[in-house]
Tab-separated table of C-alpha atoms in Angstrom:
chain	number	residue	atom	x	y	z
D	1	UNK	CA	0.000	0.000	0.000
D	2	UNK	CA	1.533	3.312	-1.108
D	3	UNK	CA	1.708	6.371	1.129
D	4	UNK	CA	3.051	9.908	0.884
D	5	UNK	CA	4.954	12.296	3.106
D	6	UNK	CA	1.656	14.105	3.727
D	7	UNK	CA	0.298	10.890	5.265
D	8	UNK	CA	3.292	10.758	7.614
D	9	UNK	CA	3.032	14.431	8.590
D	10	UNK	CA	-0.687	14.091	9.287
D	11	UNK	CA	-0.176	11.066	11.553
D	12	UNK	CA	2.682	12.232	13.821
D	13	UNK	CA	3.109	15.258	16.070
D	14	UNK	CA	5.739	17.879	15.207
D	15	UNK	CA	8.265	16.794	17.795
D	16	UNK	CA	8.227	13.124	16.826
D	17	UNK	CA	8.305	14.056	13.136
D	18	UNK	CA	11.315	16.358	13.597
D	19	UNK	CA	13.285	13.775	15.575
D	20	UNK	CA	12.470	11.071	13.031
D	21	UNK	CA	13.560	13.338	10.161
D	22	UNK	CA	16.869	13.943	11.917
D	23	UNK	CA	17.457	10.202	12.370
D	24	UNK	CA	16.669	9.562	8.697
D	25	UNK	CA	18.939	12.417	7.622
D	26	UNK	CA	21.808	11.140	9.790
D	27	UNK	CA	21.579	7.709	8.166
D	28	UNK	CA	20.590	5.879	11.343
D	29	UNK	CA	18.120	3.642	9.474
D	30	UNK	CA	20.079	0.414	8.991
D	31	UNK	CA	17.515	-1.421	6.899
D	32	UNK	CA	14.015	-1.281	5.431
D	33	UNK	CA	12.054	-4.278	4.127
D	34	UNK	CA	8.681	-3.548	2.641
D	35	UNK	CA	5.743	-5.613	1.415
D	36	UNK	CA	2.158	-4.711	0.527
D	37	UNK	CA	0.896	-3.699	3.982
D	38	UNK	CA	3.895	-3.864	6.296
D	39	UNK	CA	7.346	-2.330	6.664
D	40	UNK	CA	10.090	-3.872	8.792
D	41	UNK	CA	12.949	-1.626	9.824
D	42	UNK	CA	16.060	-1.398	11.962
D	43	UNK	CA	17.307	1.888	13.404
D	44	UNK	CA	20.523	2.605	15.289
D	45	UNK	CA	19.940	4.344	18.598
D	46	UNK	CA	22.265	5.811	21.207
D	47	UNK	CA	25.226	3.819	22.459
D	48	UNK	CA	25.131	1.359	19.545
D	49	UNK	CA	21.688	-0.022	20.416
D	50	UNK	CA	19.697	-1.248	17.406
D	51	UNK	CA	15.893	-1.073	17.603
D	52	UNK	CA	13.503	-3.098	15.424
D	53	UNK	CA	10.257	-1.776	13.949
D	54	UNK	CA	7.183	-3.474	12.503
D	55	UNK	CA	4.924	-0.893	10.836
D	56	UNK	CA	1.516	-1.829	9.476
D	57	UNK	CA	-0.177	0.485	6.983
D	58	UNK	CA	-3.956	0.622	7.301
D	59	UNK	CA	-6.749	2.574	5.679
D	60	UNK	CA	-10.068	3.912	6.915
D	61	UNK	CA	-12.548	6.565	5.786
D	62	UNK	CA	-10.224	9.367	6.873
D	63	UNK	CA	-7.209	8.040	5.006
D	64	UNK	CA	-4.056	6.053	5.666
D	65	UNK	CA	-2.671	5.563	9.151
D	66	UNK	CA	0.345	3.795	10.580
D	67	UNK	CA	0.466	1.286	13.421
D	68	UNK	CA	4.171	1.213	14.241
D	69	UNK	CA	5.578	-1.078	16.937
D	70	UNK	CA	9.172	-0.511	18.051
D	71	UNK	CA	11.471	-2.330	20.477
D	72	UNK	CA	12.570	0.974	22.065
D	73	UNK	CA	11.143	2.078	25.453
D	74	UNK	CA	8.491	4.278	23.739
D	75	UNK	CA	7.272	1.140	21.928
D	76	UNK	CA	4.702	2.704	19.551
D	77	UNK	CA	4.770	5.301	16.756
D	78	UNK	CA	8.044	6.811	17.925
D	79	UNK	CA	10.806	8.727	16.122
D	80	UNK	CA	12.311	5.437	14.923
D	81	UNK	CA	9.038	4.587	13.149
D	82	UNK	CA	9.044	8.017	11.466
D	83	UNK	CA	12.659	7.544	10.360
D	84	UNK	CA	11.831	4.186	8.751
D	85	UNK	CA	8.767	5.594	6.963
D	86	UNK	CA	10.699	8.556	5.549
D	87	UNK	CA	13.607	6.355	4.484
D	88	UNK	CA	11.189	3.961	2.793
D	89	UNK	CA	9.751	6.881	0.816
D	90	UNK	CA	13.228	8.018	-0.220
D	91	UNK	CA	14.181	4.519	-1.371
D	92	UNK	CA	10.985	4.166	-3.377
D	93	UNK	CA	11.565	7.492	-5.121
D	94	UNK	CA	15.219	6.733	-5.854
D	95	UNK	CA	14.853	3.160	-7.072
D	96	UNK	CA	13.471	3.723	-10.641
D	97	UNK	CA	16.323	6.005	-11.691
D	98	UNK	CA	19.080	3.909	-10.179
D	99	UNK	CA	21.443	1.865	-12.304
D	100	UNK	CA	21.747	-0.725	-9.536
D	101	UNK	CA	19.167	-3.338	-8.539
D	102	UNK	CA	17.040	-2.346	-5.564
D	103	UNK	CA	18.595	-5.063	-3.371
D	104	UNK	CA	22.070	-3.689	-4.111
D	105	UNK	CA	20.951	-0.135	-3.334
D	106	UNK	CA	19.512	-1.326	-0.029
D	107	UNK	CA	22.697	-3.202	0.864
D	108	UNK	CA	24.835	-0.157	0.125
D	109	UNK	CA	22.546	1.986	2.261
D	110	UNK	CA	22.909	-0.417	5.198
D	111	UNK	CA	26.693	-0.401	4.785
D	112	UNK	CA	26.777	3.399	4.706
D	113	UNK	CA	24.547	3.622	7.779
D	114	UNK	CA	26.745	1.235	9.763
D	115	UNK	CA	29.858	3.197	8.795
D	116	UNK	CA	28.105	6.373	9.896
D	117	UNK	CA	27.238	4.859	13.271
D	118	UNK	CA	30.793	3.664	13.853
D	119	UNK	CA	32.130	7.149	13.069
D	120	UNK	CA	29.803	8.911	15.491
D	121	UNK	CA	31.162	10.240	18.761
D	122	UNK	CA	30.611	7.900	21.697
D	123	UNK	CA	27.231	8.478	23.282
D	124	UNK	CA	26.956	9.856	26.766
D	125	UNK	CA	26.646	7.178	29.449
D	126	UNK	CA	23.145	5.759	29.498
D	127	UNK	CA	21.105	6.276	32.637
D	128	UNK	CA	20.723	3.336	34.951
D	129	UNK	CA	18.555	0.534	33.648
D	130	UNK	CA	15.022	0.629	35.016
D	131	UNK	CA	14.064	-2.923	34.119
D	132	UNK	CA	15.629	-6.318	33.588
D	133	UNK	CA	14.387	-9.788	32.762
D	134	UNK	CA	14.747	-12.200	35.662
D	135	UNK	CA	14.040	-15.898	36.146
D	136	UNK	CA	12.238	-16.634	39.397
D	137	UNK	CA	11.641	-19.997	41.036
D	138	UNK	CA	8.426	-19.836	43.076
D	139	UNK	CA	6.129	-22.438	44.660
D	140	UNK	CA	2.661	-22.719	43.176
D	141	UNK	CA	1.032	-22.361	46.599
D	142	UNK	CA	1.850	-22.139	50.298
D	143	UNK	CA	1.353	-25.868	50.931
D	144	UNK	CA	4.392	-27.843	52.038
D	145	UNK	CA	4.686	-30.050	48.940
D	146	UNK	CA	3.654	-27.414	46.387
D	147	UNK	CA	5.399	-27.777	43.010
D	148	UNK	CA	7.952	-25.114	42.126
D	149	UNK	CA	7.788	-23.360	38.762
D	150	UNK	CA	10.207	-21.168	36.836
D	151	UNK	CA	8.764	-17.767	35.911
D	152	UNK	CA	10.339	-15.208	33.554
D	153	UNK	CA	9.640	-11.844	35.221
D	154	UNK	CA	10.066	-8.164	34.461
D	155	UNK	CA	12.175	-6.823	37.320
D	156	UNK	CA	11.876	-3.183	38.347
D	157	UNK	CA	15.245	-1.860	39.515
D	158	UNK	CA	16.370	0.787	41.998
D	159	UNK	CA	19.072	3.266	41.020
D	160	UNK	CA	21.565	1.212	43.027
D	161	UNK	CA	20.702	-1.909	41.024
D	162	UNK	CA	18.530	-3.528	43.692
D	163	UNK	CA	15.167	-5.062	42.841
D	164	UNK	CA	12.137	-3.107	44.051
D	165	UNK	CA	9.391	-5.154	42.378
D	166	UNK	CA	8.633	-7.812	39.795
D	167	UNK	CA	5.750	-8.910	37.583
D	168	UNK	CA	5.216	-12.171	35.727
D	169	UNK	CA	5.873	-11.983	31.976
D	170	UNK	CA	3.619	-14.600	30.383
D	171	UNK	CA	3.833	-13.604	26.702
D	172	UNK	CA	7.225	-15.109	25.980
D	173	UNK	CA	6.815	-15.039	22.205
D	174	UNK	CA	6.728	-11.229	22.257
D	175	UNK	CA	10.183	-11.223	23.868
D	176	UNK	CA	11.496	-12.855	20.697
D	177	UNK	CA	9.323	-11.227	18.033
D	178	UNK	CA	9.653	-7.667	19.330
D	179	UNK	CA	12.043	-7.639	22.301
D	180	UNK	CA	11.917	-4.592	24.615
D	181	UNK	CA	15.118	-2.632	25.150
D	182	UNK	CA	15.627	-4.235	28.578
D	183	UNK	CA	15.809	-7.761	27.117
D	184	UNK	CA	19.427	-8.802	26.534
D	185	UNK	CA	20.580	-11.091	23.690
D	186	UNK	CA	21.334	-13.930	26.115
D	187	UNK	CA	17.799	-13.562	27.501
D	188	UNK	CA	16.460	-14.577	24.105
D	189	UNK	CA	18.493	-17.795	24.297
D	190	UNK	CA	17.004	-18.596	27.707
D	191	UNK	CA	13.473	-17.763	26.508
D	192	UNK	CA	13.907	-20.083	23.525
D	193	UNK	CA	14.963	-22.891	25.865
D	194	UNK	CA	11.886	-22.331	28.036
D	195	UNK	CA	9.547	-22.266	25.032
D	196	UNK	CA	11.097	-25.455	23.660
D	197	UNK	CA	10.593	-27.253	26.979
D	198	UNK	CA	7.043	-25.919	27.260
D	199	UNK	CA	6.094	-27.061	23.740
D	200	UNK	CA	2.553	-28.417	23.699
D	201	UNK	CA	1.667	-27.042	27.145
D	202	UNK	CA	-1.005	-24.432	27.773
D	203	UNK	CA	0.389	-20.908	28.186
D	204	UNK	CA	-1.012	-20.551	31.700
D	205	UNK	CA	0.353	-23.930	32.808
D	206	UNK	CA	3.105	-23.924	35.424
D	207	UNK	CA	6.524	-24.403	33.804
D	208	UNK	CA	8.570	-26.895	35.795
D	209	UNK	CA	12.090	-27.454	34.455
D	210	UNK	CA	12.570	-31.182	34.078
D	211	UNK	CA	14.924	-33.738	32.606
D	212	UNK	CA	18.406	-33.001	31.341
D	213	UNK	CA	17.332	-29.866	29.476
D	214	UNK	CA	15.757	-28.460	32.625
D	215	UNK	CA	18.894	-29.197	34.638
D	216	UNK	CA	21.073	-27.480	32.042
D	217	UNK	CA	18.819	-24.404	31.933
D	218	UNK	CA	18.852	-24.002	35.718
D	219	UNK	CA	22.607	-24.579	35.859
D	220	UNK	CA	23.220	-21.847	33.265
D	221	UNK	CA	20.925	-19.344	34.978
D	222	UNK	CA	22.429	-20.097	38.373
D	223	UNK	CA	26.026	-19.829	37.143
D	224	UNK	CA	25.305	-16.398	35.620
D	225	UNK	CA	23.566	-15.067	38.728
D	226	UNK	CA	20.251	-14.808	36.868
D	227	UNK	CA	18.230	-17.290	38.945
D	228	UNK	CA	16.084	-15.906	41.792
D	229	UNK	CA	13.747	-17.258	44.470
D	230	UNK	CA	10.411	-15.870	45.688
D	231	UNK	CA	8.562	-17.602	48.510
D	232	UNK	CA	5.155	-16.102	47.582
D	233	UNK	CA	3.516	-13.963	44.916
D	234	UNK	CA	3.432	-11.089	47.404
D	235	UNK	CA	7.206	-11.352	47.797
D	236	UNK	CA	7.475	-11.319	44.003
D	237	UNK	CA	5.426	-8.119	43.692
D	238	UNK	CA	7.411	-6.393	46.444
D	239	UNK	CA	10.794	-7.428	45.053
D	240	UNK	CA	11.639	-9.634	48.049
D	241	UNK	CA	13.750	-11.957	45.918
D	242	UNK	CA	16.882	-13.903	46.787
D	243	UNK	CA	19.599	-14.902	44.354
D	244	UNK	CA	19.973	-18.664	43.961
D	245	UNK	CA	23.618	-19.782	44.043
D	246	UNK	CA	25.262	-23.093	43.084
D	247	UNK	CA	25.306	-25.566	45.974
D	248	UNK	CA	27.208	-28.790	46.728
D	249	UNK	CA	26.021	-32.295	45.879
D	250	UNK	CA	24.040	-33.725	48.786
D	251	UNK	CA	22.465	-37.055	49.733
D	252	UNK	CA	18.694	-37.475	50.144
D	253	UNK	CA	16.422	-39.743	52.135
D	254	UNK	CA	12.678	-40.285	51.735
D	255	UNK	CA	10.432	-41.161	54.644
D	256	UNK	CA	7.314	-40.417	56.679
D	257	UNK	CA	7.697	-37.416	58.966
D	258	UNK	CA	5.299	-35.421	61.191
D	259	UNK	CA	3.440	-32.672	59.327
D	260	UNK	CA	4.126	-30.273	62.202
D	261	UNK	CA	6.028	-30.569	65.456
D	262	UNK	CA	3.005	-31.591	67.562
D	263	UNK	CA	1.005	-33.294	64.813
D	264	UNK	CA	0.024	-36.960	64.906
D	265	UNK	CA	-0.271	-36.944	61.110
D	266	UNK	CA	2.722	-37.800	58.959
D	267	UNK	CA	3.577	-36.997	55.346
D	268	UNK	CA	5.997	-38.448	52.830
D	269	UNK	CA	8.924	-36.015	52.773
D	270	UNK	CA	12.374	-35.628	51.294
D	271	UNK	CA	15.182	-34.891	53.734
D	272	UNK	CA	18.929	-34.517	53.578
D	273	UNK	CA	20.922	-37.391	55.040
D	274	UNK	CA	21.606	-35.269	58.139
D	275	UNK	CA	17.850	-35.154	58.822
D	276	UNK	CA	17.274	-31.554	57.731
D	277	UNK	CA	14.149	-30.951	55.623
D	278	UNK	CA	14.563	-29.944	51.969
D	279	UNK	CA	12.669	-26.867	50.779
D	280	UNK	CA	12.064	-28.177	47.236
D	281	UNK	CA	13.068	-31.095	45.037
D	282	UNK	CA	13.092	-30.536	41.266
D	283	UNK	CA	12.389	-33.226	38.660
D	284	UNK	CA	15.536	-32.541	36.662
D	285	UNK	CA	18.089	-35.115	35.540
D	286	UNK	CA	20.074	-35.281	37.720
D	287	UNK	CA	17.541	-34.422	40.420
D	288	UNK	CA	18.240	-31.054	42.058
D	289	UNK	CA	17.418	-29.607	45.463
D	290	UNK	CA	16.571	-25.992	46.231
D	291	UNK	CA	17.234	-25.010	49.821
D	292	UNK	CA	18.608	-22.011	51.681
D	293	UNK	CA	19.272	-20.093	48.478
D	294	UNK	CA	21.334	-22.957	47.036
D	295	UNK	CA	20.678	-25.148	43.995
D	296	UNK	CA	22.591	-28.406	43.741
D	297	UNK	CA	22.484	-32.037	42.712
D	298	UNK	CA	20.512	-34.341	45.007
D	299	UNK	CA	21.696	-37.947	45.147
D	300	UNK	CA	18.696	-40.224	45.722
D	301	UNK	CA	18.766	-43.456	47.736
D	302	UNK	CA	19.900	-46.447	45.616
D	303	UNK	CA	16.389	-47.939	45.695
D	304	UNK	CA	14.990	-44.807	44.019
D	305	UNK	CA	17.887	-43.678	41.823
D	306	UNK	CA	16.874	-45.876	38.874
D	307	UNK	CA	13.314	-44.500	38.715
D	308	UNK	CA	12.425	-41.682	36.274
D	309	UNK	CA	12.652	-38.420	38.271
D	310	UNK	CA	9.479	-36.633	37.121
D	311	UNK	CA	6.929	-39.389	37.948
D	312	UNK	CA	8.715	-40.160	41.222
D	313	UNK	CA	8.699	-36.568	42.444
D	314	UNK	CA	5.075	-36.056	41.370
D	315	UNK	CA	4.117	-39.226	43.259
D	316	UNK	CA	5.788	-37.914	46.419
D	317	UNK	CA	4.065	-34.534	46.050
D	318	UNK	CA	0.673	-36.231	45.776
D	319	UNK	CA	1.164	-38.618	48.688
D	320	UNK	CA	-1.665	-38.294	51.257
D	321	UNK	CA	-1.147	-37.540	54.919
D	322	UNK	CA	-1.527	-40.536	57.216
D	323	UNK	CA	-1.984	-41.126	60.906
D	324	UNK	CA	1.250	-42.253	62.473
D	325	UNK	CA	0.029	-45.839	62.970
D	326	UNK	CA	-0.951	-46.129	59.264
D	327	UNK	CA	2.461	-45.590	57.747
C-alpha cells in the first residue's frame, strides 16, 4: 500500500516528526524491508543499540494511518518509526532512476549507515537501567509439597541496582518477536529454551524445568547469577527476591515425617541425610534440590535412583497424609 509524506506528517506530532527526520537524515536507518501492507525496519539508537520496527499500513474513511511497533522504550509510533517511513519513501523514489538493482541499493545503504554509526562520537553514558528480565523460582502455593515453577519476570530496579518489584511476563513469544530494550541477547536464548521445553503445554500452565534440558537451563541461569527465588507472589510483587547460588552435591532420604512438630499426622517427605528438611526437590536429571538459596544435585537413595525423576517426584508430592500408625 503506497503512502506519501503528507500521510506521515498528518499522523505524527511535530516533535516526533522532527526527531524522526533527523534520524533519517543522519543515516541511522540500517535497513528497510517492505511488502504490501507492512514495513520492517532497523534503526541505530544511542550507544550502539539497534531497535527493530514493525509498521503496518492501514486505511479507513479518513485516510491512511500507521500502526508502528518498536522495540525501544516508547514502543509505539516513535521517532524510529518516522525515520523508517521517511527512508522507505526516499528509497521508493530513488529506485526507478538507479542503475543498480534495488537489493544492491539497499545493501549499500545499510553499509553506509553502519559506517556512519561507527564514526559517530561515543554516546553519553546511558542512565541506569530501570528494568531487567529475571528468572524466578516460586512455589505454586503455600502448601508444604507445592510444586515449584520457573517464571520469567520483568524486574523493576532501583538506582543502586537492587530489585524493588517484579511482575510475571507470560507472553514469551513477544520477547522474541519484538524484544523490549531491557531484554538482553542472552535472555532470548534462555526464553527459547523455556519455550522449547514448554512445547505443547497451555500458556497458563506452570513451567517446571525437568529432565536433562531443565537441569542445564537451571545450571546456566544459576552460574550467571540470573536465577532468583520468591517464597510467595506477594514477595514477588514487592521485590523480596533472593539470588539462587550453586550448591554442593548432597544425599537425600525419603520417609514419613510429622506434618508439624506436635502433629500426629505424617507426610511423605524428602530430607537430607543429616535429617534436615529440603525446601524443594526438582524433577531434573540429575535431580536437584533448592534449599537455603542454594541449587545443587541431590543424590537419591539407591532404591529410588533408577526411577524416572518426574513421575517419582510427582508421586511424592501427591502422597496423602496418614496417621502415624498407618504408615
